[in-house]
Tab-separated table of C-alpha atoms in Angstrom:
chain	number	residue	atom	x	y	z
A	1	MET	CA	74.839	-78.404	0.267
A	2	GLU	CA	73.116	-77.460	3.526
A	3	THR	CA	69.836	-78.693	2.044
A	4	VAL	CA	71.503	-81.983	1.077
A	5	ARG	CA	72.824	-82.370	4.633
A	6	LYS	CA	69.382	-81.711	6.098
A	7	TRP	CA	67.876	-84.351	3.814
A	8	VAL	CA	70.581	-86.851	4.765
A	9	GLN	CA	69.833	-86.157	8.445
A	10	VAL	CA	66.110	-86.696	7.845
A	11	ILE	CA	66.614	-89.891	5.819
A	12	ILE	CA	69.069	-91.456	8.302
A	13	GLY	CA	66.847	-90.392	11.200
A	14	PHE	CA	63.943	-92.096	9.465
A	15	LEU	CA	65.929	-95.246	8.594
A	16	THR	CA	67.069	-95.692	12.186
A	17	ASN	CA	63.512	-95.044	13.426
A	18	SER	CA	61.342	-96.633	10.781
A	19	SER	CA	59.216	-99.005	12.848
A	20	TRP	CA	55.896	-97.193	13.003
A	21	SER	CA	53.732	-100.042	14.256
A	22	PHE	CA	54.218	-99.021	17.894
A	23	PRO	CA	50.847	-97.227	18.277
A	24	PHE	CA	49.269	-100.670	17.766
A	25	THR	CA	51.856	-102.986	19.359
A	26	LYS	CA	52.448	-100.593	22.301
A	27	THR	CA	56.059	-101.702	22.475
A	28	ILE	CA	59.406	-101.423	20.701
A	29	TYR	CA	60.549	-103.037	17.447
A	30	GLN	CA	61.956	-106.485	18.209
A	31	GLY	CA	63.182	-107.616	14.781
A	32	PRO	CA	66.636	-108.720	13.607
A	33	LEU	CA	67.708	-105.274	12.352
A	34	LYS	CA	68.379	-104.357	15.974
A	35	VAL	CA	71.652	-106.235	15.710
A	36	ILE	CA	72.947	-103.269	13.656
A	37	CYS	CA	74.405	-100.306	15.533
A	38	SER	CA	73.066	-96.913	14.590
A	39	PRO	CA	75.869	-94.524	13.617
A	40	GLY	CA	74.537	-91.715	15.821
A	41	LEU	CA	72.971	-91.426	19.255
A	42	ASN	CA	69.576	-93.111	18.988
A	43	CYS	CA	68.050	-94.942	21.970
A	44	TYR	CA	67.176	-98.555	21.166
A	45	SER	CA	64.272	-98.415	23.575
A	46	CYS	CA	62.662	-95.775	21.352
A	47	PRO	CA	59.438	-97.404	20.087
A	48	ALA	CA	60.326	-96.606	16.460
A	49	ALA	CA	64.039	-97.539	16.643
A	50	THR	CA	65.107	-100.254	14.205
A	51	THR	CA	68.779	-100.249	15.225
A	52	SER	CA	70.664	-100.454	18.503
A	53	CYS	CA	72.428	-97.563	20.201
A	54	PRO	CA	76.220	-98.102	20.230
A	55	LEU	CA	76.599	-96.448	23.631
A	56	GLY	CA	73.783	-98.473	25.195
A	57	SER	CA	75.195	-101.693	23.730
A	58	ILE	CA	78.720	-100.994	24.983
A	59	GLN	CA	77.494	-100.233	28.508
A	60	GLN	CA	75.308	-103.335	28.595
A	61	LEU	CA	78.138	-105.561	27.349
A	62	LEU	CA	80.709	-104.091	29.749
A	63	GLY	CA	78.211	-104.186	32.620
A	64	GLY	CA	77.638	-107.874	31.982
A	65	LEU	CA	81.302	-108.687	31.316
A	66	ARG	CA	81.971	-110.502	34.618
A	67	PHE	CA	78.816	-112.530	34.228
A	68	SER	CA	79.679	-113.445	30.629
A	69	LEU	CA	83.273	-114.383	31.523
A	70	GLU	CA	82.011	-116.671	34.290
A	71	ASN	CA	79.933	-118.386	31.630
A	72	GLY	CA	82.835	-118.792	29.248
A	73	GLN	CA	81.740	-115.968	26.941
A	74	HIS	CA	83.970	-113.062	25.998
A	75	TYR	CA	81.721	-110.092	25.422
A	76	PHE	CA	84.119	-107.138	25.595
A	77	GLY	CA	82.053	-104.989	23.245
A	78	LEU	CA	84.478	-105.548	20.368
A	79	SER	CA	81.768	-105.810	17.711
A	80	VAL	CA	80.340	-102.438	18.799
A	81	PHE	CA	83.735	-100.744	19.199
A	82	GLY	CA	84.653	-102.241	15.814
A	83	THR	CA	81.522	-100.857	14.155
A	84	ILE	CA	81.874	-97.327	15.477
A	85	GLY	CA	85.661	-97.520	14.982
A	86	VAL	CA	85.239	-98.255	11.273
A	87	LEU	CA	82.694	-95.427	11.038
A	88	GLY	CA	85.096	-93.161	12.937
A	89	GLY	CA	87.981	-94.106	10.639
A	90	LEU	CA	85.860	-93.325	7.595
A	91	PHE	CA	83.917	-90.259	8.699
A	92	GLY	CA	84.968	-89.194	12.227
A	93	ARG	CA	82.561	-86.598	13.591
A	94	MET	CA	80.999	-86.166	10.174
A	95	ILE	CA	78.578	-88.726	11.661
A	96	CYS	CA	77.532	-86.082	14.243
A	97	GLY	CA	76.835	-83.541	11.531
A	98	TRP	CA	75.100	-85.805	9.044
A	99	ALA	CA	73.751	-88.925	10.742
A	100	CYS	CA	72.865	-88.237	14.382
A	101	PRO	CA	69.147	-87.793	15.099
A	102	PHE	CA	69.799	-86.071	18.438
A	103	GLY	CA	72.223	-83.653	16.776
A	104	PHE	CA	69.518	-82.889	14.219
A	105	ILE	CA	66.994	-82.191	17.006
A	106	GLN	CA	69.433	-79.734	18.580
A	107	GLU	CA	69.951	-77.997	15.223
A	108	LEU	CA	66.200	-77.565	14.837
A	109	LEU	CA	65.893	-76.167	18.368
A	110	HIS	CA	68.697	-73.711	17.654
A	111	LYS	CA	66.620	-72.246	14.823
A	112	ILE	CA	64.120	-70.873	17.387
A	113	PRO	CA	64.675	-67.106	17.334
A	114	SER	CA	66.484	-66.007	20.490
A	115	ARG	CA	69.709	-64.442	21.657
A	116	LYS	CA	72.554	-66.861	20.899
A	117	PHE	CA	75.523	-67.629	23.159
A	118	GLY	CA	78.840	-69.407	22.704
A	119	ILE	CA	80.126	-72.321	24.768
A	120	PRO	CA	83.479	-72.073	26.586
A	121	ARG	CA	86.010	-74.337	24.907
A	122	MET	CA	86.969	-75.846	28.273
A	123	LEU	CA	83.551	-77.520	28.550
A	124	SER	CA	84.264	-79.595	25.443
A	125	TYR	CA	86.529	-81.835	27.527
A	126	GLY	CA	83.471	-82.937	29.536
A	127	LYS	CA	82.437	-85.421	26.863
A	128	TYR	CA	85.710	-87.357	27.230
A	129	PHE	CA	84.990	-87.627	30.960
A	130	PHE	CA	81.527	-89.051	30.230
A	131	LEU	CA	82.985	-91.513	27.701
A	132	LEU	CA	85.705	-92.795	30.009
A	133	VAL	CA	83.874	-92.726	33.338
A	134	PHE	CA	80.150	-93.178	32.630
A	135	VAL	CA	80.365	-95.434	29.563
A	136	ILE	CA	83.443	-97.566	30.322
A	137	VAL	CA	84.720	-97.431	33.911
A	138	LEU	CA	81.544	-97.292	36.036
A	139	PRO	CA	79.647	-100.097	34.204
A	140	LEU	CA	82.791	-102.253	34.538
A	141	VAL	CA	83.698	-101.462	38.126
A	142	LEU	CA	80.510	-100.795	40.094
A	143	VAL	CA	78.653	-104.095	40.012
A	144	ASP	CA	75.859	-105.594	42.099
A	145	GLU	CA	75.918	-108.887	44.019
A	146	PHE	CA	75.411	-110.770	40.731
A	147	GLY	CA	78.438	-109.100	39.158
A	148	THR	CA	76.327	-106.957	36.819
A	149	GLY	CA	77.012	-103.267	36.218
A	150	ASN	CA	74.597	-100.497	35.291
A	151	PRO	CA	74.476	-98.527	32.023
A	152	TRP	CA	75.481	-95.382	33.918
A	153	PHE	CA	75.305	-92.902	31.081
A	154	CYS	CA	71.919	-94.147	29.884
A	155	LYS	CA	70.529	-94.400	33.385
A	156	PHE	CA	71.610	-91.062	34.809
A	157	VAL	CA	72.407	-88.713	31.928
A	158	CYS	CA	71.266	-89.526	28.383
A	159	PRO	CA	68.625	-86.982	27.301
A	160	ALA	CA	68.102	-88.829	24.006
A	161	GLY	CA	66.854	-91.854	25.960
A	162	THR	CA	64.397	-89.733	27.934
A	163	LEU	CA	63.130	-87.910	24.857
A	164	GLU	CA	63.025	-90.782	22.364
A	165	ALA	CA	62.194	-93.664	24.687
A	166	GLY	CA	61.221	-92.670	28.242
A	167	LEU	CA	58.440	-90.230	27.388
A	168	PRO	CA	56.926	-92.263	24.491
A	169	MET	CA	56.956	-95.486	26.547
A	170	ILE	CA	55.142	-93.777	29.428
A	171	PHE	CA	52.362	-92.849	27.013
A	172	LEU	CA	52.305	-96.272	25.342
A	173	GLN	CA	52.402	-98.357	28.509
A	174	PRO	CA	50.420	-96.651	31.298
A	175	ASN	CA	51.582	-99.238	33.871
A	176	LEU	CA	55.102	-97.821	33.546
A	177	ARG	CA	53.881	-94.595	35.152
A	178	ASN	CA	53.966	-96.436	38.494
A	179	THR	CA	57.746	-96.686	38.190
A	180	LEU	CA	58.292	-92.937	37.838
A	181	GLY	CA	60.521	-91.628	40.592
A	182	LEU	CA	63.583	-89.563	41.371
A	183	LEU	CA	65.572	-91.297	38.655
A	184	PHE	CA	63.158	-90.203	35.967
A	185	LEU	CA	62.800	-86.734	37.476
A	186	ASN	CA	66.596	-86.313	37.352
A	187	LYS	CA	66.713	-87.381	33.718
A	188	PHE	CA	63.686	-85.306	32.759
A	189	VAL	CA	65.142	-82.138	34.295
A	190	LEU	CA	68.483	-82.823	32.573
A	191	MET	CA	66.710	-83.287	29.255
A	192	ILE	CA	64.788	-80.015	29.647
A	193	LEU	CA	67.999	-78.168	30.568
A	194	ILE	CA	69.917	-79.585	27.592
A	195	LEU	CA	67.113	-78.994	25.084
A	196	GLY	CA	66.635	-75.474	26.486
A	197	TRP	CA	70.369	-74.854	26.194
A	198	ALA	CA	70.195	-75.954	22.544
A	199	VAL	CA	67.877	-73.028	21.800
A	200	PHE	CA	70.486	-70.532	22.999
A	201	ALA	CA	73.736	-72.319	22.059
A	202	SER	CA	74.602	-74.469	19.063
A	203	ARG	CA	74.679	-78.234	19.736
A	204	PRO	CA	75.535	-77.994	23.453
A	205	PHE	CA	75.077	-81.716	24.116
A	206	CYS	CA	77.352	-82.706	21.216
A	207	ARG	CA	80.025	-80.273	22.332
A	208	THR	CA	80.090	-80.897	26.069
A	209	ILE	CA	78.486	-84.232	27.011
A	210	CYS	CA	78.087	-86.728	24.157
A	211	PRO	CA	80.413	-89.736	24.683
A	212	LEU	CA	79.781	-90.940	21.131
A	213	GLY	CA	80.954	-87.583	19.793
A	214	ALA	CA	84.008	-87.917	22.056
A	215	PHE	CA	84.774	-91.336	20.563
A	216	TYR	CA	84.439	-90.086	16.985
A	217	ALA	CA	86.551	-87.025	17.899
A	218	LEU	CA	89.490	-89.361	18.577
A	219	PHE	CA	89.643	-89.945	14.809
A	220	SER	CA	89.934	-86.252	13.867
A	221	LYS	CA	93.482	-86.566	12.504
A	222	VAL	CA	93.235	-90.017	10.956
A	223	ARG	CA	89.779	-90.175	9.405
A	224	LEU	CA	89.476	-90.840	5.701
A	225	ILE	CA	87.076	-88.013	4.825
A	226	LYS	CA	87.812	-84.597	6.246
A	227	LEU	CA	88.187	-80.936	5.408
A	228	HIS	CA	91.527	-79.654	4.222
A	229	LEU	CA	92.925	-76.154	4.607
A	230	ASP	CA	95.015	-74.798	1.770
A	231	GLU	CA	97.291	-72.456	3.694
A	232	ALA	CA	98.513	-70.817	0.481
A	233	LYS	CA	94.994	-69.608	-0.234
A	234	CYS	CA	93.909	-68.780	3.324
A	235	THR	CA	93.908	-65.055	4.165
A	236	ASN	CA	93.152	-65.592	7.873
A	237	CYS	CA	90.061	-63.432	7.393
A	238	LYS	CA	88.341	-65.543	10.097
A	239	ALA	CA	85.085	-65.744	8.138
A	240	CYS	CA	85.053	-69.493	8.923
A	241	HIS	CA	84.950	-68.731	12.665
A	242	HIS	CA	81.569	-67.048	12.390
A	243	VAL	CA	79.654	-69.825	10.608
A	244	CYS	CA	80.896	-72.887	12.489
A	245	PRO	CA	78.143	-74.451	14.617
A	246	MET	CA	80.769	-76.161	16.784
A	247	GLY	CA	82.873	-73.085	17.516
A	248	VAL	CA	85.850	-74.323	15.489
A	249	LYS	CA	88.427	-71.797	14.289
A	250	PHE	CA	89.163	-73.776	11.157
A	251	ASN	CA	92.065	-71.711	9.846
A	252	GLU	CA	93.855	-72.172	13.187
A	253	SER	CA	92.944	-75.801	13.750
A	254	PRO	CA	92.030	-77.710	10.556
A	255	ASP	CA	92.030	-81.110	12.352
A	256	ASP	CA	89.950	-79.862	15.256
A	257	PRO	CA	88.227	-82.728	17.114
A	258	GLU	CA	85.060	-80.628	17.254
A	259	CYS	CA	84.679	-80.376	13.454
A	260	ILE	CA	81.530	-82.199	12.316
A	261	THR	CA	82.264	-81.568	8.607
A	262	CYS	CA	78.960	-79.800	8.077
A	263	LEU	CA	80.748	-77.885	5.276
A	264	ALA	CA	79.403	-74.508	6.430
A	265	CYS	CA	82.908	-72.997	6.452
A	266	MET	CA	83.640	-74.308	2.952
A	267	ASN	CA	80.349	-73.322	1.349
A	268	LYS	CA	79.087	-70.334	3.328
A	269	ALA	CA	82.209	-68.551	4.538
A	270	CYS	CA	85.407	-69.050	2.566
A	271	LYS	CA	85.544	-66.873	-0.538
A	272	PHE	CA	89.024	-68.032	-1.465
A	273	ASP	CA	88.477	-71.782	-1.903
A	274	ALA	CA	91.004	-72.377	0.855
A	275	ILE	CA	88.824	-75.115	2.341
A	276	SER	CA	88.118	-78.313	0.468
A	277	LEU	CA	86.821	-81.767	1.227
A	278	GLU	CA	89.406	-84.503	0.854
A	279	ILE	CA	89.328	-88.275	0.849
A	280	GLY	CA	92.515	-89.853	2.177
A	281	GLY	CA	94.558	-86.818	1.149
A	282	ILE	CA	93.061	-86.547	-2.323
A	283	PRO	CA	91.072	-83.307	-2.578
A	284	LEU	CA	87.680	-83.358	-4.189
A	285	ALA	CA	87.195	-80.760	-6.902
A	286	VAL	CA	86.317	-77.347	-5.518
A	287	PRO	CA	85.081	-74.444	-7.610
A	288	ASP	CA	88.001	-72.151	-8.302
A	289	ARG	CA	86.827	-68.579	-8.318
A	290	GLY	CA	90.129	-67.355	-9.671
A	291	LEU	CA	91.258	-65.842	-6.386
A	292	THR	CA	94.926	-66.366	-5.668
A	293	PRO	CA	97.113	-65.063	-2.871
A	294	ALA	CA	98.207	-62.225	-5.158
A	295	SER	CA	94.647	-61.069	-5.761
A	296	LYS	CA	93.462	-61.363	-2.155
A	297	PRO	CA	92.102	-58.193	-0.640
O	1	MET	CA	98.008	-68.036	-11.747
O	2	ASN	CA	96.082	-71.198	-10.832
O	3	GLN	CA	98.820	-73.564	-11.956
O	4	PRO	CA	100.742	-73.595	-8.623
O	5	THR	CA	97.577	-74.647	-6.795
O	6	ARG	CA	97.041	-77.566	-9.156
O	7	ASP	CA	100.664	-78.607	-8.612
O	8	LEU	CA	100.181	-78.535	-4.858
O	9	ARG	CA	97.159	-80.776	-5.210
O	10	LYS	CA	99.125	-83.257	-7.309
O	11	LYS	CA	102.015	-83.382	-4.871
O	12	ARG	CA	99.928	-83.859	-1.740
O	13	PRO	CA	100.588	-87.379	-0.453
O	14	ILE	CA	97.861	-89.896	0.213
O	15	ARG	CA	97.270	-90.170	3.969
O	16	LYS	CA	98.011	-93.706	5.105
O	17	ALA	CA	96.584	-93.502	8.635
O	18	PRO	CA	92.932	-94.203	7.669
O	19	PHE	CA	94.045	-97.321	5.831
O	20	VAL	CA	95.617	-98.604	9.047
O	21	VAL	CA	92.887	-97.533	11.462
O	22	ILE	CA	89.923	-98.876	9.489
O	23	PRO	CA	91.271	-102.452	9.093
O	24	VAL	CA	92.224	-102.545	12.796
O	25	PHE	CA	88.634	-101.761	13.829
O	26	LEU	CA	87.323	-104.095	11.138
O	27	LEU	CA	89.396	-106.831	12.779
O	28	LEU	CA	87.949	-105.925	16.200
O	29	TRP	CA	84.468	-106.159	14.714
O	30	LEU	CA	85.243	-109.581	13.238
O	31	ILE	CA	86.564	-110.844	16.578
O	32	GLY	CA	83.431	-109.540	18.311
O	33	VAL	CA	81.212	-111.227	15.732
O	34	ALA	CA	83.183	-114.472	16.053
O	35	THR	CA	82.622	-114.511	19.819
O	36	GLY	CA	78.871	-114.236	19.325
O	37	GLU	CA	78.454	-110.685	20.604
O	38	PRO	CA	75.805	-109.604	18.067
O	39	ALA	CA	73.386	-112.184	19.458
O	40	ARG	CA	73.863	-110.697	22.948
O	41	VAL	CA	73.420	-107.161	21.577
O	42	LEU	CA	70.203	-108.239	19.863
O	43	GLU	CA	68.984	-109.951	23.016
O	44	GLN	CA	69.364	-106.670	24.923
O	45	ALA	CA	68.122	-104.374	22.179
O	46	VAL	CA	64.779	-106.097	21.679
O	47	GLN	CA	63.822	-105.534	25.326
O	48	VAL	CA	62.718	-102.209	26.757
O	49	CYS	CA	65.654	-101.169	28.938
O	50	LEU	CA	63.852	-99.524	31.841
O	51	SER	CA	67.012	-98.337	33.560
O	52	CYS	CA	68.250	-96.918	30.225
O	53	ILE	CA	65.218	-94.671	29.932
O	54	GLY	CA	65.132	-93.665	33.576
O	55	LEU	CA	62.153	-95.743	34.612
O	56	GLY	CA	63.721	-98.524	36.627
């Protein structure tokens, strides 16, 4: 199943970045597919991106809200919130585990042999701060003389934008190098720190900073597809704790907002079939190895 | 010995929450589409956002 997940990550990463004419055009894809939001974090200024980033779109729409209202338009970001809300209701953070290119990059970096460290649980609340403040409040509230707000998260934080768009665009359009300054230096250093952190800790950006992950996490209890814990079969052996890339203690918190439904606990750890994938409460078939509470060690 | 587990599976109720949440967000999406938001999203997404990538 892990191989299937990797292939899904590769295919979705390719589908959301399938415009490979940029070495010749020297710019980004400008076709109609960009009206579609990518499910994961994927900068729409990436030269290969064929879809738009939901976070970038929300910030741009909220930043331009006053201007649009003055012109009789009502761009509250509902189409984008609606898109990622439907995805959240269906899959929740399964999107992070299966369909986010930046999550996939972090997973690859974490495979580099090194000493591995955990991430304090308290830091996971940081991503809700970034969602509320950097994605919603600041673009709405801090506006210039024309009533336009900035995409604060993209501008000051997002390492995916620097990696997937900033660096490639500097190489493609040499005149952009004249605009490099403190802003880029800040984002470049942040990107290096986050990518470096990903070598030593599993998915640090997803767990502590990503506002899109925070939004999908809000659906942890109500999403259609999620993992289910059969308490009658669970022995509390804690094997699931050791394989989770997000630091979830599944037997203690089956609806944990951090769970990305990578299925590692179900397939690699649990020997008692206590964990199964369910759709709307209906469990999918799981192999029954004949272990029952009476025969547990 | 496996029979009780099968019974548990049969008795587990269908969760209704996803069937409320998904249509609500689908409605939001429809309202957004009706107000012409996708055209604005497209307008922004086809331009290189210099401030988004830390260059402007």
